[in-house]
Amino acid sequence: MNHDTSLSLPERLAAVRARVAAAETRFSRTPGSVRLLAVSKMQGAAAIRMAHGAGQLAFGENYVQEALAKQAALADLPLEWHFIGQLQTNKTRPIAEHFAWVHGLTSAHHAERLSRQRPPDLPPLKVCLEINISGEDTKGGVPPAQAVELLAACRELPHLELVGLMCLPAPAEDEAAQRQPFRALRELRDRLATPDCPLSVLSMGMSDDLEAAIAEGATLVRVGTAIFGPRH
Ligand SMILES: *Cc1c(COP(=O)(O)O)cnc(C)c1O
């Protein structure tokens, strides 16, 4: 995939939006049904401000301290912050207090802490369960067989809103191979969904495989490098 660094940030953002729109058309998805999360980890606050100036509101961060510093520097902007990194027990409080979404929930213990620590004057924290869909030992996420149990635990919690599933598969060469884990995540969602918990969000797809994810039903793609260029 070609991430042209001679383009300006607004031009790269526009190019990513065009890729999303083209994939929606190509795979008969409703236009505008795929949200773009700009993954700003290891990028400066100035770059986020520039992306906001080009119309981007939702940003994903992986590291709590780094995110909090940028949130403070950008407090004048109405941004929506998504935590997409690995959760650690000793970091759940700042996440519960300073983010709107958490994409990588993998334990009932973390879920319980996030709900308890969520300030009651904020809307419930939106969460996606991270699923280890390709079954690799090295990957984060709960095995599909444990998803039902974690889902049930999350649904008990008053300050969490379980909105869907997320995955982060290993890179694959071609689109057909990229689509396999995304299809598996959608099929798992279809099995787990109930009328009162439809799990309507599928958080999947990044800079190099967003088309494959959109083909398989992604509703939110998490894109860093293609928007911001290489990370510092
Ligand atoms: C870094 C990261 C991304 C963005 O990856 P790019 O390849 O730069 O688009 C997406 N999701 C998660 C969970 C990440 O950690």
Short mmCIF file of C-alpha atoms and ligand atoms in Angstrom, two decimals:
data_model
loop_
_atom_site.label_atom_id
_atom_site.label_comp_id
_atom_site.label_asym_id
_atom_site.label_seq_id
_atom_site.Cartn_x
_atom_site.Cartn_y
_atom_site.Cartn_z
CA MET A 1 0.00 0.00 0.00
CA ASN A 2 1.28 3.42 -0.95
CA HIS A 3 1.30 6.03 1.85
CA ASP A 4 2.40 9.09 -0.06
CA THR A 5 4.28 11.32 2.37
CA SER A 6 4.67 14.11 -0.19
CA LEU A 7 1.00 14.93 0.33
CA SER A 8 -0.16 17.25 3.09
CA LEU A 9 -2.06 15.85 6.04
CA PRO A 10 -5.43 17.19 4.79
CA GLU A 11 -4.70 15.61 1.39
CA ARG A 12 -3.88 12.25 2.96
CA LEU A 13 -7.02 12.44 5.11
CA ALA A 14 -9.08 13.20 2.00
CA ALA A 15 -7.45 10.27 0.20
CA VAL A 16 -8.35 7.90 3.06
CA ARG A 17 -11.94 9.18 3.07
CA ALA A 18 -12.03 8.55 -0.67
CA ARG A 19 -10.77 4.97 -0.14
CA VAL A 20 -13.51 4.39 2.44
CA ALA A 21 -16.19 5.80 0.13
CA ALA A 22 -14.90 3.77 -2.83
CA ALA A 23 -14.96 0.57 -0.76
CA GLU A 24 -18.51 1.32 0.42
CA THR A 25 -19.56 1.60 -3.23
CA ARG A 26 -17.58 -1.42 -4.42
CA PHE A 27 -18.99 -3.70 -1.71
CA SER A 28 -22.56 -2.34 -1.76
CA ARG A 29 -22.33 -0.80 1.69
CA THR A 30 -24.58 2.13 2.58
CA PRO A 31 -22.70 5.36 1.78
CA GLY A 32 -21.45 6.90 5.02
CA SER A 33 -21.96 3.72 7.05
CA VAL A 34 -18.24 3.29 7.84
CA ARG A 35 -16.75 5.65 10.43
CA LEU A 36 -13.14 6.72 10.22
CA LEU A 37 -11.16 6.69 13.45
CA ALA A 38 -7.88 8.59 13.01
CA VAL A 39 -5.20 6.73 14.99
CA SER A 40 -2.94 9.46 16.33
CA LYS A 41 -0.59 7.48 18.59
CA MET A 42 2.95 8.82 18.47
CA GLN A 43 1.81 11.85 16.49
CA GLY A 44 1.90 15.36 17.92
CA ALA A 45 -1.01 17.51 19.06
CA ALA A 46 -0.38 19.86 16.09
CA ALA A 47 -1.11 17.04 13.63
CA ILE A 48 -4.35 16.21 15.46
CA ARG A 49 -5.32 19.88 15.37
CA MET A 50 -4.68 19.93 11.64
CA ALA A 51 -6.80 16.81 11.11
CA HIS A 52 -9.59 18.40 13.13
CA GLY A 53 -9.32 21.46 10.89
CA ALA A 54 -9.95 19.10 7.96
CA GLY A 55 -13.13 17.80 9.61
CA GLN A 56 -11.91 14.80 11.65
CA LEU A 57 -13.43 14.46 15.14
CA ALA A 58 -12.64 10.93 16.36
CA PHE A 59 -9.08 10.00 17.36
CA GLY A 60 -7.58 6.74 18.63
CA GLU A 61 -4.73 6.54 21.13
CA ASN A 62 -2.82 3.55 22.53
CA TYR A 63 -0.82 5.01 25.42
CA VAL A 64 -2.57 6.67 28.36
CA GLN A 65 0.04 9.22 29.45
CA GLU A 66 0.70 10.33 25.89
CA ALA A 67 -3.03 10.65 25.23
CA LEU A 68 -3.73 12.68 28.36
CA ALA A 69 -1.01 15.19 27.45
CA LYS A 70 -2.49 15.67 23.97
CA GLN A 71 -6.04 15.87 25.32
CA ALA A 72 -4.92 18.70 27.63
CA ALA A 73 -3.22 20.52 24.74
CA LEU A 74 -6.37 20.14 22.59
CA ALA A 75 -8.99 20.79 25.27
CA ASP A 76 -10.42 23.69 23.24
CA LEU A 77 -11.54 21.25 20.48
CA PRO A 78 -14.66 19.02 20.65
CA LEU A 79 -12.80 15.77 19.96
CA GLU A 80 -14.00 12.21 20.62
CA TRP A 81 -11.24 10.05 22.11
CA HIS A 82 -11.02 6.28 21.65
CA PHE A 83 -8.64 4.11 23.67
CA ILE A 84 -7.37 1.38 21.34
CA GLY A 85 -4.30 0.15 23.26
CA GLN A 86 -3.88 -2.75 25.64
CA LEU A 87 -5.65 -2.24 28.94
CA GLN A 88 -3.65 -2.43 32.15
CA THR A 89 -5.38 -2.68 35.51
CA ASN A 90 -3.53 0.30 36.97
CA LYS A 91 -4.59 2.54 34.04
CA THR A 92 -8.33 1.92 33.96
CA ARG A 93 -9.25 5.05 35.95
CA PRO A 94 -7.80 7.68 33.57
CA ILE A 95 -9.30 5.74 30.66
CA ALA A 96 -12.74 5.68 32.32
CA GLU A 97 -12.45 9.41 32.99
CA HIS A 98 -10.95 10.70 29.73
CA PHE A 99 -12.17 8.54 26.85
CA ALA A 100 -15.53 8.00 25.13
CA TRP A 101 -14.72 4.55 23.75
CA VAL A 102 -12.54 1.52 24.58
CA HIS A 103 -11.94 -0.90 21.69
CA GLY A 104 -9.80 -3.60 23.27
CA LEU A 105 -11.74 -4.97 26.22
CA THR A 106 -10.56 -8.49 27.03
CA SER A 107 -11.43 -9.15 30.67
CA ALA A 108 -14.39 -8.95 33.03
CA HIS A 109 -12.03 -7.56 35.67
CA HIS A 110 -11.15 -4.56 33.50
CA ALA A 111 -14.80 -4.14 32.52
CA GLU A 112 -15.89 -4.01 36.14
CA ARG A 113 -13.22 -1.43 37.00
CA LEU A 114 -14.02 0.77 33.97
CA SER A 115 -17.73 0.79 34.87
CA ARG A 116 -17.07 1.55 38.55
CA GLN A 117 -14.58 4.31 37.67
CA ARG A 118 -16.68 5.92 34.94
CA PRO A 119 -17.80 9.34 36.22
CA PRO A 120 -21.61 9.11 36.54
CA ASP A 121 -22.12 12.50 34.88
CA LEU A 122 -20.58 11.16 31.63
CA PRO A 123 -22.48 8.93 29.19
CA PRO A 124 -21.70 5.21 29.55
CA LEU A 125 -18.28 4.24 28.18
CA LYS A 126 -18.76 2.56 24.79
CA VAL A 127 -16.81 -0.69 24.62
CA CYS A 128 -15.93 -3.28 22.01
CA LEU A 129 -14.72 -6.75 22.98
CA GLU A 130 -11.40 -7.60 21.33
CA ILE A 131 -11.53 -11.08 19.83
CA ASN A 132 -8.48 -13.16 18.96
CA ILE A 133 -10.15 -14.20 15.76
CA SER A 134 -7.19 -15.83 14.02
CA GLY A 135 -6.25 -17.84 17.11
CA GLU A 136 -2.60 -16.76 17.29
CA ASP A 137 -0.84 -17.13 20.63
CA THR A 138 0.89 -13.80 20.18
CA LYS A 139 -2.28 -11.81 19.61
CA GLY A 140 -4.37 -10.02 22.16
CA GLY A 141 -8.06 -10.59 22.54
CA VAL A 142 -10.28 -13.28 23.97
CA PRO A 143 -10.75 -16.55 22.09
CA PRO A 144 -14.14 -16.64 20.32
CA ALA A 145 -15.29 -19.42 22.66
CA GLN A 146 -14.94 -17.10 25.67
CA ALA A 147 -16.75 -14.16 24.10
CA VAL A 148 -20.22 -15.15 25.38
CA GLU A 149 -19.06 -15.17 28.98
CA LEU A 150 -17.30 -11.80 28.73
CA LEU A 151 -20.29 -10.34 26.92
CA ALA A 152 -22.62 -11.45 29.70
CA ALA A 153 -20.32 -9.93 32.34
CA CYS A 154 -20.16 -6.59 30.52
CA ARG A 155 -23.90 -6.36 30.10
CA GLU A 156 -24.38 -6.34 33.88
CA LEU A 157 -22.37 -3.14 34.25
CA PRO A 158 -24.30 0.13 34.46
CA HIS A 159 -21.66 2.53 33.15
CA LEU A 160 -20.55 0.53 30.11
CA GLU A 161 -22.38 0.27 26.81
CA LEU A 162 -21.30 -2.82 24.91
CA VAL A 163 -21.50 -1.74 21.26
CA GLY A 164 -19.61 -4.40 19.30
CA LEU A 165 -16.51 -6.42 18.52
CA MET A 166 -12.98 -5.51 17.48
CA CYS A 167 -10.07 -7.45 15.99
CA LEU A 168 -6.48 -6.81 14.99
CA PRO A 169 -5.45 -9.69 12.72
CA ALA A 170 -1.91 -10.33 11.54
CA PRO A 171 -1.05 -8.63 8.22
CA ALA A 172 -1.91 -10.69 5.16
CA GLU A 173 -0.71 -10.32 1.59
CA ASP A 174 -3.77 -10.12 -0.59
CA GLU A 175 -7.33 -8.99 -0.15
CA ALA A 176 -8.78 -12.50 -0.12
CA ALA A 177 -6.50 -13.50 2.77
CA GLN A 178 -7.15 -10.23 4.58
CA ARG A 179 -10.89 -10.82 4.40
CA GLN A 180 -10.87 -14.19 6.21
CA PRO A 181 -10.48 -13.00 9.82
CA PHE A 182 -12.81 -10.04 9.21
CA ARG A 183 -15.47 -12.41 7.90
CA ALA A 184 -14.96 -14.64 10.94
CA LEU A 185 -15.48 -11.66 13.26
CA ARG A 186 -18.70 -10.70 11.48
CA GLU A 187 -19.98 -14.28 11.66
CA LEU A 188 -19.17 -14.43 15.38
CA ARG A 189 -21.05 -11.15 15.86
CA ASP A 190 -24.04 -12.55 13.97
CA ARG A 191 -24.10 -15.54 16.34
CA LEU A 192 -23.75 -13.43 19.51
CA ALA A 193 -26.12 -10.60 18.62
CA THR A 194 -29.52 -10.42 20.31
CA PRO A 195 -32.33 -7.88 19.80
CA ASP A 196 -31.39 -5.96 22.95
CA CYS A 197 -27.63 -6.26 22.31
CA PRO A 198 -27.14 -6.11 18.53
CA LEU A 199 -23.35 -5.55 18.68
CA SER A 200 -23.74 -3.24 15.72
CA VAL A 201 -20.13 -2.00 15.71
CA LEU A 202 -17.43 -3.99 13.94
CA SER A 203 -14.14 -2.19 14.64
CA MET A 204 -11.78 -3.69 12.07
CA GLY A 205 -9.45 -2.58 9.30
CA MET A 206 -6.36 -0.34 9.33
CA SER A 207 -4.25 1.52 6.75
CA ASP A 208 -3.33 -1.57 4.75
CA ASP A 209 -6.52 -3.63 4.93
CA LEU A 210 -9.43 -1.23 5.31
CA GLU A 211 -11.00 -2.29 1.97
CA ALA A 212 -11.04 -5.95 3.05
CA ALA A 213 -12.62 -4.97 6.37
CA ILE A 214 -15.30 -2.85 4.69
CA ALA A 215 -16.04 -5.74 2.32
CA GLU A 216 -16.80 -7.89 5.38
CA GLY A 217 -18.94 -5.37 7.24
CA ALA A 218 -16.63 -3.06 9.21
CA THR A 219 -18.54 -0.09 10.64
CA LEU A 220 -15.40 1.63 11.96
CA VAL A 221 -11.89 1.52 10.52
CA ARG A 222 -8.87 2.55 12.61
CA VAL A 223 -6.37 4.31 10.35
CA GLY A 224 -3.06 5.80 11.44
CA THR A 225 -0.17 5.73 8.98
CA ALA A 226 -2.22 6.46 5.86
CA ILE A 227 -3.45 9.70 7.47
CA PHE A 228 -0.50 10.89 9.56
CA GLY A 229 2.46 9.26 7.82
CA PRO A 230 5.12 7.23 9.68
CA ARG A 231 5.00 7.37 13.49
CA HIS A 232 7.66 9.31 15.42
C1 LIG B 1 -1.70 1.54 15.52
C2 LIG B 1 -3.04 0.91 15.43
C3 LIG B 1 -3.87 1.11 14.31
C4 LIG B 1 -3.46 1.92 13.10
O1 LIG B 1 -2.53 1.23 12.31
P1 LIG B 1 -2.03 1.82 10.90
O2 LIG B 1 -1.45 0.64 10.23
O3 LIG B 1 -1.04 2.89 11.20
O4 LIG B 1 -3.22 2.34 10.19
C5 LIG B 1 -5.13 0.54 14.34
N1 LIG B 1 -5.55 -0.19 15.39
C6 LIG B 1 -4.78 -0.42 16.46
C7 LIG B 1 -5.31 -1.23 17.60
C8 LIG B 1 -3.50 0.11 16.51
O5 LIG B 1 -2.73 -0.14 17.59
#
